[in-house]
mmCIF file with all atom_site columns, C-alpha atoms and ligand atoms in Angstrom:
data_model
loop_
_atom_site.group_PDB
_atom_site.id
_atom_site.type_symbol
_atom_site.label_atom_id
_atom_site.label_alt_id
_atom_site.label_comp_id
_atom_site.label_asym_id
_atom_site.label_entity_id
_atom_site.label_seq_id
_atom_site.pdbx_PDB_ins_code
_atom_site.Cartn_x
_atom_site.Cartn_y
_atom_site.Cartn_z
_atom_site.occupancy
_atom_site.B_iso_or_equiv
_atom_site.pdbx_formal_charge
_atom_site.auth_seq_id
_atom_site.auth_comp_id
_atom_site.auth_asym_id
_atom_site.auth_atom_id
_atom_site.pdbx_PDB_model_num
ATOM   1   C  CA  . MET A 1 1   ? -7.071  21.657  2.997   1.00 0.00 ? 16  MET A CA  1
ATOM   2   C  CA  . PRO A 1 2   ? -5.321  20.286  -0.087  1.00 0.00 ? 17  PRO A CA  1
ATOM   3   C  CA  . LEU A 1 3   ? -4.769  16.529  -0.171  1.00 0.00 ? 18  LEU A CA  1
ATOM   4   C  CA  . ARG A 1 4   ? -1.408  15.157  0.533   1.00 0.00 ? 19  ARG A CA  1
ATOM   5   C  CA  . GLU A 1 5   ? 0.596   14.200  -2.581  1.00 0.00 ? 20  GLU A CA  1
ATOM   6   C  CA  . VAL A 1 6   ? 1.351   10.703  -3.288  1.00 0.00 ? 21  VAL A CA  1
ATOM   7   C  CA  . VAL A 1 7   ? 5.159   9.913   -3.384  1.00 0.00 ? 22  VAL A CA  1
ATOM   8   C  CA  . GLN A 1 8   ? 6.147   8.261   -6.649  1.00 0.00 ? 23  GLN A CA  1
ATOM   9   C  CA  . PHE A 1 9   ? 8.835   5.956   -7.872  1.00 0.00 ? 24  PHE A CA  1
ATOM   10  C  CA  . PRO A 1 10  ? 11.833  6.355   -7.917  1.00 0.00 ? 25  PRO A CA  1
ATOM   11  C  CA  . ASP A 1 11  ? 11.495  8.643   -4.808  1.00 0.00 ? 26  ASP A CA  1
ATOM   12  C  CA  . PRO A 1 12  ? 13.982  7.065   -2.366  1.00 0.00 ? 27  PRO A CA  1
ATOM   13  C  CA  . ARG A 1 13  ? 11.448  7.467   0.576   1.00 0.00 ? 28  ARG A CA  1
ATOM   14  C  CA  . LEU A 1 14  ? 9.648   4.516   -0.893  1.00 0.00 ? 29  LEU A CA  1
ATOM   15  C  CA  . ASN A 1 15  ? 12.748  2.330   -0.263  1.00 0.00 ? 30  ASN A CA  1
ATOM   16  C  CA  . LYS A 1 16  ? 13.006  2.988   3.481   1.00 0.00 ? 31  LYS A CA  1
ATOM   17  C  CA  . VAL A 1 17  ? 12.041  0.590   6.248   1.00 0.00 ? 32  VAL A CA  1
ATOM   18  C  CA  . SER A 1 18  ? 9.375   2.376   8.356   1.00 0.00 ? 33  SER A CA  1
ATOM   19  C  CA  . GLU A 1 19  ? 9.549   2.905   12.084  1.00 0.00 ? 34  GLU A CA  1
ATOM   20  C  CA  . PRO A 1 20  ? 6.982   1.188   14.397  1.00 0.00 ? 35  PRO A CA  1
ATOM   21  C  CA  . VAL A 1 21  ? 4.312   3.488   15.984  1.00 0.00 ? 36  VAL A CA  1
ATOM   22  C  CA  . THR A 1 22  ? 5.099   3.768   19.733  1.00 0.00 ? 37  THR A CA  1
ATOM   23  C  CA  . GLU A 1 23  ? 2.185   5.928   20.492  1.00 0.00 ? 38  GLU A CA  1
ATOM   24  C  CA  . VAL A 1 24  ? -0.968  7.023   18.545  1.00 0.00 ? 39  VAL A CA  1
ATOM   25  C  CA  . THR A 1 25  ? -0.790  10.714  18.873  1.00 0.00 ? 40  THR A CA  1
ATOM   26  C  CA  . ASP A 1 26  ? -3.159  13.307  17.473  1.00 0.00 ? 41  ASP A CA  1
ATOM   27  C  CA  . ALA A 1 27  ? -0.621  13.654  14.539  1.00 0.00 ? 42  ALA A CA  1
ATOM   28  C  CA  . VAL A 1 28  ? -0.896  9.982   13.825  1.00 0.00 ? 43  VAL A CA  1
ATOM   29  C  CA  . ARG A 1 29  ? -4.696  10.194  13.785  1.00 0.00 ? 44  ARG A CA  1
ATOM   30  C  CA  . ALA A 1 30  ? -4.642  13.231  11.601  1.00 0.00 ? 45  ALA A CA  1
ATOM   31  C  CA  . LEU A 1 31  ? -2.267  11.445  9.203   1.00 0.00 ? 46  LEU A CA  1
ATOM   32  C  CA  . ALA A 1 32  ? -4.623  8.454   8.955   1.00 0.00 ? 47  ALA A CA  1
ATOM   33  C  CA  . ARG A 1 33  ? -7.459  10.730  8.082   1.00 0.00 ? 48  ARG A CA  1
ATOM   34  C  CA  . ASP A 1 34  ? -5.378  12.423  5.398   1.00 0.00 ? 49  ASP A CA  1
ATOM   35  C  CA  . MET A 1 35  ? -4.464  8.877   4.074   1.00 0.00 ? 50  MET A CA  1
ATOM   36  C  CA  . ILE A 1 36  ? -8.123  7.728   3.856   1.00 0.00 ? 51  ILE A CA  1
ATOM   37  C  CA  . ASP A 1 37  ? -8.900  10.919  1.870   1.00 0.00 ? 52  ASP A CA  1
ATOM   38  C  CA  . VAL A 1 38  ? -6.069  10.349  -0.600  1.00 0.00 ? 53  VAL A CA  1
ATOM   39  C  CA  . MET A 1 39  ? -6.941  6.688   -0.942  1.00 0.00 ? 54  MET A CA  1
ATOM   40  C  CA  . TYR A 1 40  ? -10.650 7.444   -1.871  1.00 0.00 ? 55  TYR A CA  1
ATOM   41  C  CA  . ASP A 1 41  ? -9.572  10.467  -4.119  1.00 0.00 ? 56  ASP A CA  1
ATOM   42  C  CA  . GLU A 1 42  ? -6.900  8.826   -6.208  1.00 0.00 ? 57  GLU A CA  1
ATOM   43  C  CA  . PRO A 1 43  ? -8.860  6.215   -6.171  1.00 0.00 ? 58  PRO A CA  1
ATOM   44  C  CA  . GLY A 1 44  ? -7.207  3.247   -4.471  1.00 0.00 ? 59  GLY A CA  1
ATOM   45  C  CA  . ILE A 1 45  ? -8.019  0.463   -2.239  1.00 0.00 ? 60  ILE A CA  1
ATOM   46  C  CA  . GLY A 1 46  ? -5.029  0.813   0.083   1.00 0.00 ? 61  GLY A CA  1
ATOM   47  C  CA  . LEU A 1 47  ? -2.286  3.348   1.030   1.00 0.00 ? 62  LEU A CA  1
ATOM   48  C  CA  . ALA A 1 48  ? 0.695   3.120   3.273   1.00 0.00 ? 63  ALA A CA  1
ATOM   49  C  CA  . ALA A 1 49  ? 2.171   5.994   5.326   1.00 0.00 ? 64  ALA A CA  1
ATOM   50  C  CA  . PRO A 1 50  ? 5.480   6.100   3.246   1.00 0.00 ? 65  PRO A CA  1
ATOM   51  C  CA  . GLN A 1 51  ? 3.366   6.810   0.262   1.00 0.00 ? 66  GLN A CA  1
ATOM   52  C  CA  . VAL A 1 52  ? 2.601   10.242  1.654   1.00 0.00 ? 67  VAL A CA  1
ATOM   53  C  CA  . GLY A 1 53  ? 6.234   10.646  2.827   1.00 0.00 ? 68  GLY A CA  1
ATOM   54  C  CA  . GLU A 1 54  ? 5.674   9.364   6.531   1.00 0.00 ? 69  GLU A CA  1
ATOM   55  C  CA  . SER A 1 55  ? 7.993   6.641   7.460   1.00 0.00 ? 70  SER A CA  1
ATOM   56  C  CA  . ILE A 1 56  ? 5.779   5.004   10.173  1.00 0.00 ? 71  ILE A CA  1
ATOM   57  C  CA  . ARG A 1 57  ? 4.191   1.490   10.192  1.00 0.00 ? 72  ARG A CA  1
ATOM   58  C  CA  . MET A 1 58  ? 0.608   2.396   9.304   1.00 0.00 ? 73  MET A CA  1
ATOM   59  C  CA  . PHE A 1 59  ? -1.625  1.742   6.419   1.00 0.00 ? 74  PHE A CA  1
ATOM   60  C  CA  . VAL A 1 60  ? -5.279  2.314   5.502   1.00 0.00 ? 75  VAL A CA  1
ATOM   61  C  CA  . ILE A 1 61  ? -7.241  -0.285  3.412   1.00 0.00 ? 76  ILE A CA  1
ATOM   62  C  CA  . ASP A 1 62  ? -10.770 -0.582  1.997   1.00 0.00 ? 77  ASP A CA  1
ATOM   63  C  CA  . THR A 1 63  ? -11.128 -3.187  -0.661  1.00 0.00 ? 78  THR A CA  1
ATOM   64  C  CA  . ASP A 1 64  ? -14.832 -3.111  -1.237  1.00 0.00 ? 79  ASP A CA  1
ATOM   65  C  CA  . TRP A 1 65  ? -15.783 0.545   -1.312  1.00 0.00 ? 80  TRP A CA  1
ATOM   66  C  CA  . SER A 1 66  ? -16.531 0.682   -5.045  1.00 0.00 ? 81  SER A CA  1
ATOM   67  C  CA  . ASP A 1 67  ? -19.472 -1.628  -4.255  1.00 0.00 ? 82  ASP A CA  1
ATOM   68  C  CA  . GLN A 1 68  ? -22.199 0.786   -3.522  1.00 0.00 ? 83  GLN A CA  1
ATOM   69  C  CA  . GLU A 1 69  ? -24.143 -1.673  -1.437  1.00 0.00 ? 84  GLU A CA  1
ATOM   70  C  CA  . ILE A 1 70  ? -21.143 -2.045  0.848   1.00 0.00 ? 85  ILE A CA  1
ATOM   71  C  CA  . GLY A 1 71  ? -19.912 1.438   0.842   1.00 0.00 ? 86  GLY A CA  1
ATOM   72  C  CA  . LYS A 1 72  ? -16.950 2.971   2.622   1.00 0.00 ? 87  LYS A CA  1
ATOM   73  C  CA  . GLN A 1 73  ? -15.449 1.031   5.470   1.00 0.00 ? 88  GLN A CA  1
ATOM   74  C  CA  . PRO A 1 74  ? -11.822 2.092   5.882   1.00 0.00 ? 89  PRO A CA  1
ATOM   75  C  CA  . ARG A 1 75  ? -9.722  0.280   8.246   1.00 0.00 ? 90  ARG A CA  1
ATOM   76  C  CA  . VAL A 1 76  ? -6.582  1.837   9.676   1.00 0.00 ? 91  VAL A CA  1
ATOM   77  C  CA  . VAL A 1 77  ? -3.868  -0.619  10.606  1.00 0.00 ? 92  VAL A CA  1
ATOM   78  C  CA  . VAL A 1 78  ? -1.042  0.372   13.038  1.00 0.00 ? 93  VAL A CA  1
ATOM   79  C  CA  . ASN A 1 79  ? 2.061   -1.914  13.420  1.00 0.00 ? 94  ASN A CA  1
ATOM   80  C  CA  . PRO A 1 80  ? 0.697   -4.709  11.253  1.00 0.00 ? 95  PRO A CA  1
ATOM   81  C  CA  . GLU A 1 81  ? 2.014   -8.161  11.388  1.00 0.00 ? 96  GLU A CA  1
ATOM   82  C  CA  . ILE A 1 82  ? 1.200   -11.048 8.897   1.00 0.00 ? 97  ILE A CA  1
ATOM   83  C  CA  . SER A 1 83  ? 1.050   -14.707 9.911   1.00 0.00 ? 98  SER A CA  1
ATOM   84  C  CA  . ASP A 1 84  ? -0.523  -17.979 9.212   1.00 0.00 ? 99  ASP A CA  1
ATOM   85  C  CA  . ARG A 1 85  ? 0.026   -17.782 5.428   1.00 0.00 ? 100 ARG A CA  1
ATOM   86  C  CA  . GLU A 1 86  ? -1.675  -20.326 3.267   1.00 0.00 ? 101 GLU A CA  1
ATOM   87  C  CA  . GLY A 1 87  ? -1.758  -21.026 -0.378  1.00 0.00 ? 102 GLY A CA  1
ATOM   88  C  CA  . ARG A 1 88  ? -0.497  -19.004 -3.338  1.00 0.00 ? 103 ARG A CA  1
ATOM   89  C  CA  . ILE A 1 89  ? -2.350  -16.743 -5.620  1.00 0.00 ? 104 ILE A CA  1
ATOM   90  C  CA  . THR A 1 90  ? -1.338  -14.476 -8.505  1.00 0.00 ? 105 THR A CA  1
ATOM   91  C  CA  . TRP A 1 91  ? -2.907  -10.977 -8.965  1.00 0.00 ? 106 TRP A CA  1
ATOM   92  C  CA  . ASP A 1 92  ? -2.475  -8.176  -11.581 1.00 0.00 ? 107 ASP A CA  1
ATOM   93  C  CA  . GLU A 1 93  ? -1.167  -5.448  -9.168  1.00 0.00 ? 108 GLU A CA  1
ATOM   94  C  CA  . GLY A 1 94  ? -0.811  -1.734  -9.617  1.00 0.00 ? 109 GLY A CA  1
ATOM   95  C  CA  . CYS A 1 95  ? 0.297   0.905   -7.150  1.00 0.00 ? 110 CYS A CA  1
ATOM   96  C  CA  . LEU A 1 96  ? -0.479  4.697   -6.713  1.00 0.00 ? 111 LEU A CA  1
ATOM   97  C  CA  . SER A 1 97  ? 3.297   5.104   -6.263  1.00 0.00 ? 112 SER A CA  1
ATOM   98  C  CA  . VAL A 1 98  ? 4.138   3.264   -9.476  1.00 0.00 ? 113 VAL A CA  1
ATOM   99  C  CA  . PRO A 1 99  ? 2.379   5.248   -12.227 1.00 0.00 ? 114 PRO A CA  1
ATOM   100 C  CA  . ASN A 1 100 ? 1.110   3.663   -15.363 1.00 0.00 ? 115 ASN A CA  1
ATOM   101 C  CA  . TYR A 1 101 ? 2.022   0.163   -14.661 1.00 0.00 ? 116 TYR A CA  1
ATOM   102 C  CA  . ASN A 1 102 ? 0.511   -3.178  -13.805 1.00 0.00 ? 117 ASN A CA  1
ATOM   103 C  CA  . ALA A 1 103 ? 2.063   -6.489  -13.345 1.00 0.00 ? 118 ALA A CA  1
ATOM   104 C  CA  . ILE A 1 104 ? 1.259   -10.037 -12.224 1.00 0.00 ? 119 ILE A CA  1
ATOM   105 C  CA  . VAL A 1 105 ? 2.596   -10.756 -8.645  1.00 0.00 ? 120 VAL A CA  1
ATOM   106 C  CA  . GLU A 1 106 ? 2.485   -14.050 -6.744  1.00 0.00 ? 121 GLU A CA  1
ATOM   107 C  CA  . ARG A 1 107 ? 1.588   -13.755 -3.079  1.00 0.00 ? 122 ARG A CA  1
ATOM   108 C  CA  . ASP A 1 108 ? 0.049   -15.814 -0.218  1.00 0.00 ? 123 ASP A CA  1
ATOM   109 C  CA  . GLU A 1 109 ? -3.589  -16.492 -0.899  1.00 0.00 ? 124 GLU A CA  1
ATOM   110 C  CA  . THR A 1 110 ? -4.885  -16.457 2.762   1.00 0.00 ? 125 THR A CA  1
ATOM   111 C  CA  . ILE A 1 111 ? -3.285  -14.602 5.613   1.00 0.00 ? 126 ILE A CA  1
ATOM   112 C  CA  . THR A 1 112 ? -3.918  -13.446 9.211   1.00 0.00 ? 127 THR A CA  1
ATOM   113 C  CA  . LEU A 1 113 ? -3.358  -9.758  9.786   1.00 0.00 ? 128 LEU A CA  1
ATOM   114 C  CA  . ARG A 1 114 ? -2.736  -8.536  13.247  1.00 0.00 ? 129 ARG A CA  1
ATOM   115 C  CA  . GLY A 1 115 ? -2.377  -4.835  14.359  1.00 0.00 ? 130 GLY A CA  1
ATOM   116 C  CA  . THR A 1 116 ? -3.969  -2.213  16.393  1.00 0.00 ? 131 THR A CA  1
ATOM   117 C  CA  . ASP A 1 117 ? -6.529  0.405   15.534  1.00 0.00 ? 132 ASP A CA  1
ATOM   118 C  CA  . LEU A 1 118 ? -6.295  4.149   16.229  1.00 0.00 ? 133 LEU A CA  1
ATOM   119 C  CA  . ASP A 1 119 ? -7.526  3.563   19.866  1.00 0.00 ? 134 ASP A CA  1
ATOM   120 C  CA  . GLY A 1 120 ? -4.615  1.161   20.444  1.00 0.00 ? 135 GLY A CA  1
ATOM   121 C  CA  . THR A 1 121 ? -7.013  -1.743  20.435  1.00 0.00 ? 136 THR A CA  1
ATOM   122 C  CA  . PRO A 1 122 ? -5.483  -4.872  18.969  1.00 0.00 ? 137 PRO A CA  1
ATOM   123 C  CA  . PHE A 1 123 ? -7.426  -6.690  16.221  1.00 0.00 ? 138 PHE A CA  1
ATOM   124 C  CA  . GLU A 1 124 ? -7.108  -9.716  14.096  1.00 0.00 ? 139 GLU A CA  1
ATOM   125 C  CA  . GLU A 1 125 ? -8.444  -10.380 10.644  1.00 0.00 ? 140 GLU A CA  1
ATOM   126 C  CA  . ARG A 1 126 ? -8.331  -13.362 8.351   1.00 0.00 ? 141 ARG A CA  1
ATOM   127 C  CA  . ALA A 1 127 ? -8.189  -12.324 4.746   1.00 0.00 ? 142 ALA A CA  1
ATOM   128 C  CA  . GLU A 1 128 ? -8.084  -13.967 1.345   1.00 0.00 ? 143 GLU A CA  1
ATOM   129 C  CA  . GLY A 1 129 ? -7.838  -13.113 -2.342  1.00 0.00 ? 144 GLY A CA  1
ATOM   130 C  CA  . LEU A 1 130 ? -7.818  -9.440  -3.185  1.00 0.00 ? 145 LEU A CA  1
ATOM   131 C  CA  . ARG A 1 131 ? -7.834  -8.329  0.520   1.00 0.00 ? 146 ARG A CA  1
ATOM   132 C  CA  . ALA A 1 132 ? -4.901  -10.614 1.393   1.00 0.00 ? 147 ALA A CA  1
ATOM   133 C  CA  . VAL A 1 133 ? -3.010  -9.388  -1.679  1.00 0.00 ? 148 VAL A CA  1
ATOM   134 C  CA  . CYS A 1 134 ? -3.726  -5.801  -0.697  1.00 0.00 ? 149 CYS A CA  1
ATOM   135 C  CA  . ILE A 1 135 ? -2.566  -6.250  2.800   1.00 0.00 ? 150 ILE A CA  1
ATOM   136 C  CA  . GLN A 1 136 ? 0.760   -7.864  1.774   1.00 0.00 ? 151 GLN A CA  1
ATOM   137 C  CA  . HIS A 1 137 ? 1.251   -5.119  -0.793  1.00 0.00 ? 152 HIS A CA  1
ATOM   138 C  CA  . GLU A 1 138 ? 0.806   -2.459  1.919   1.00 0.00 ? 153 GLU A CA  1
ATOM   139 C  CA  . VAL A 1 139 ? 3.032   -4.214  4.507   1.00 0.00 ? 154 VAL A CA  1
ATOM   140 C  CA  . ASP A 1 140 ? 5.712   -4.359  1.751   1.00 0.00 ? 155 ASP A CA  1
ATOM   141 C  CA  . HIS A 1 141 ? 5.518   -0.567  1.513   1.00 0.00 ? 156 HIS A CA  1
ATOM   142 C  CA  . LEU A 1 142 ? 6.416   -0.437  5.219   1.00 0.00 ? 157 LEU A CA  1
ATOM   143 C  CA  . ASP A 1 143 ? 9.492   -2.533  4.548   1.00 0.00 ? 158 ASP A CA  1
ATOM   144 C  CA  . GLY A 1 144 ? 10.548  -0.397  1.582   1.00 0.00 ? 159 GLY A CA  1
ATOM   145 C  CA  . ILE A 1 145 ? 9.399   -2.936  -1.014  1.00 0.00 ? 160 ILE A CA  1
ATOM   146 C  CA  . LEU A 1 146 ? 7.358   -2.145  -4.134  1.00 0.00 ? 161 LEU A CA  1
ATOM   147 C  CA  . PHE A 1 147 ? 5.489   -4.652  -6.176  1.00 0.00 ? 162 PHE A CA  1
ATOM   148 C  CA  . ILE A 1 148 ? 7.934   -4.055  -9.000  1.00 0.00 ? 163 ILE A CA  1
ATOM   149 C  CA  . ASP A 1 149 ? 10.599  -5.613  -6.678  1.00 0.00 ? 164 ASP A CA  1
ATOM   150 C  CA  . ARG A 1 150 ? 8.622   -8.869  -6.939  1.00 0.00 ? 165 ARG A CA  1
ATOM   151 C  CA  . ILE A 1 151 ? 8.446   -9.271  -10.631 1.00 0.00 ? 166 ILE A CA  1
ATOM   152 C  CA  . SER A 1 152 ? 11.349  -10.518 -12.940 1.00 0.00 ? 167 SER A CA  1
ATOM   153 C  CA  . ARG A 1 153 ? 14.418  -8.273  -13.298 1.00 0.00 ? 168 ARG A CA  1
ATOM   154 C  CA  . LEU A 1 154 ? 13.803  -7.927  -17.009 1.00 0.00 ? 169 LEU A CA  1
ATOM   155 C  CA  . LYS A 1 155 ? 10.251  -6.682  -16.408 1.00 0.00 ? 170 LYS A CA  1
ATOM   156 C  CA  . ARG A 1 156 ? 11.343  -4.419  -13.795 1.00 0.00 ? 171 ARG A CA  1
ATOM   157 C  CA  . SER A 1 157 ? 14.151  -2.857  -15.797 1.00 0.00 ? 172 SER A CA  1
ATOM   158 C  CA  . LEU A 1 158 ? 11.714  -2.246  -18.750 1.00 0.00 ? 173 LEU A CA  1
ATOM   159 C  CA  . TYR A 1 159 ? 9.438   -0.485  -16.392 1.00 0.00 ? 174 TYR A CA  1
ATOM   160 C  CA  . VAL A 1 160 ? 12.289  1.653   -14.894 1.00 0.00 ? 175 VAL A CA  1
ATOM   161 C  CA  . LYS A 1 161 ? 13.368  2.550   -18.472 1.00 0.00 ? 176 LYS A CA  1
ATOM   162 C  CA  . LYS A 1 162 ? 9.729   3.653   -19.288 1.00 0.00 ? 177 LYS A CA  1
ATOM   163 C  CA  . ARG A 1 163 ? 9.302   5.568   -16.114 1.00 0.00 ? 178 ARG A CA  1
ATOM   164 C  CA  . LYS A 1 164 ? 12.638  7.416   -16.666 1.00 0.00 ? 179 LYS A CA  1
ATOM   165 C  CA  . LYS A 1 165 ? 11.563  8.377   -20.166 1.00 0.00 ? 180 LYS A CA  1
ATOM   166 C  CA  . GLN A 1 166 ? 8.121   9.524   -18.814 1.00 0.00 ? 181 GLN A CA  1
ATOM   167 C  CA  . LEU A 1 167 ? 9.790   11.703  -16.219 1.00 0.00 ? 182 LEU A CA  1
ATOM   168 C  CA  . ALA A 1 168 ? 12.214  13.139  -18.906 1.00 0.00 ? 183 ALA A CA  1
ATOM   169 C  CA  . ASP A 1 169 ? 9.256   13.948  -21.140 1.00 0.00 ? 184 ASP A CA  1
ATOM   170 C  CA  . GLU A 1 170 ? 7.480   15.775  -18.228 1.00 0.00 ? 185 GLU A CA  1
ATOM   171 C  CA  . LEU A 1 171 ? 10.504  18.009  -17.928 1.00 0.00 ? 186 LEU A CA  1
ATOM   172 C  CA  . GLU A 1 172 ? 10.412  19.028  -21.547 1.00 0.00 ? 187 GLU A CA  1
HETATM 173 NI NI1 . NI  B 2 .   ? 1.291   0.502   -3.448  1.00 0.00 ? 202 NI  B NI1 1
#
């Protein structure tokens, strides 16, 4: 089966606030598997459901899989909540939905993530550094926020201009 396509800026589906998952159905489990496939294929370290056009509160993450000794350990997070934020950190972020662009974003350095897995089992994870950044980035997607919404207006407008030109060039 072909992989799902990643929705890209300025697609308005990326700006929607996603709905909580009320029941983990077979369709939700199938979506999670599809998202994991897309994440590794792109490649990326996280992917949120709206990025494949599904407006539900679920994301997948695997921040260490490029390290061959660690290997692939995807985590599926349903209905995530972030709490116990500590410290600040800056990171050079990119996004599969924001092509050809990176920018420094300031985020919380250490966080606690709570959510449920695909069996409906609640879990808690304390995360710091890249993993904490990635979790905040993915939860932002579920709230219709992209990392370019967290940079200066000037930088954002320069990117939007560049992206529009790129899309226009693709049509020619
Ligand atoms: Ni992203």
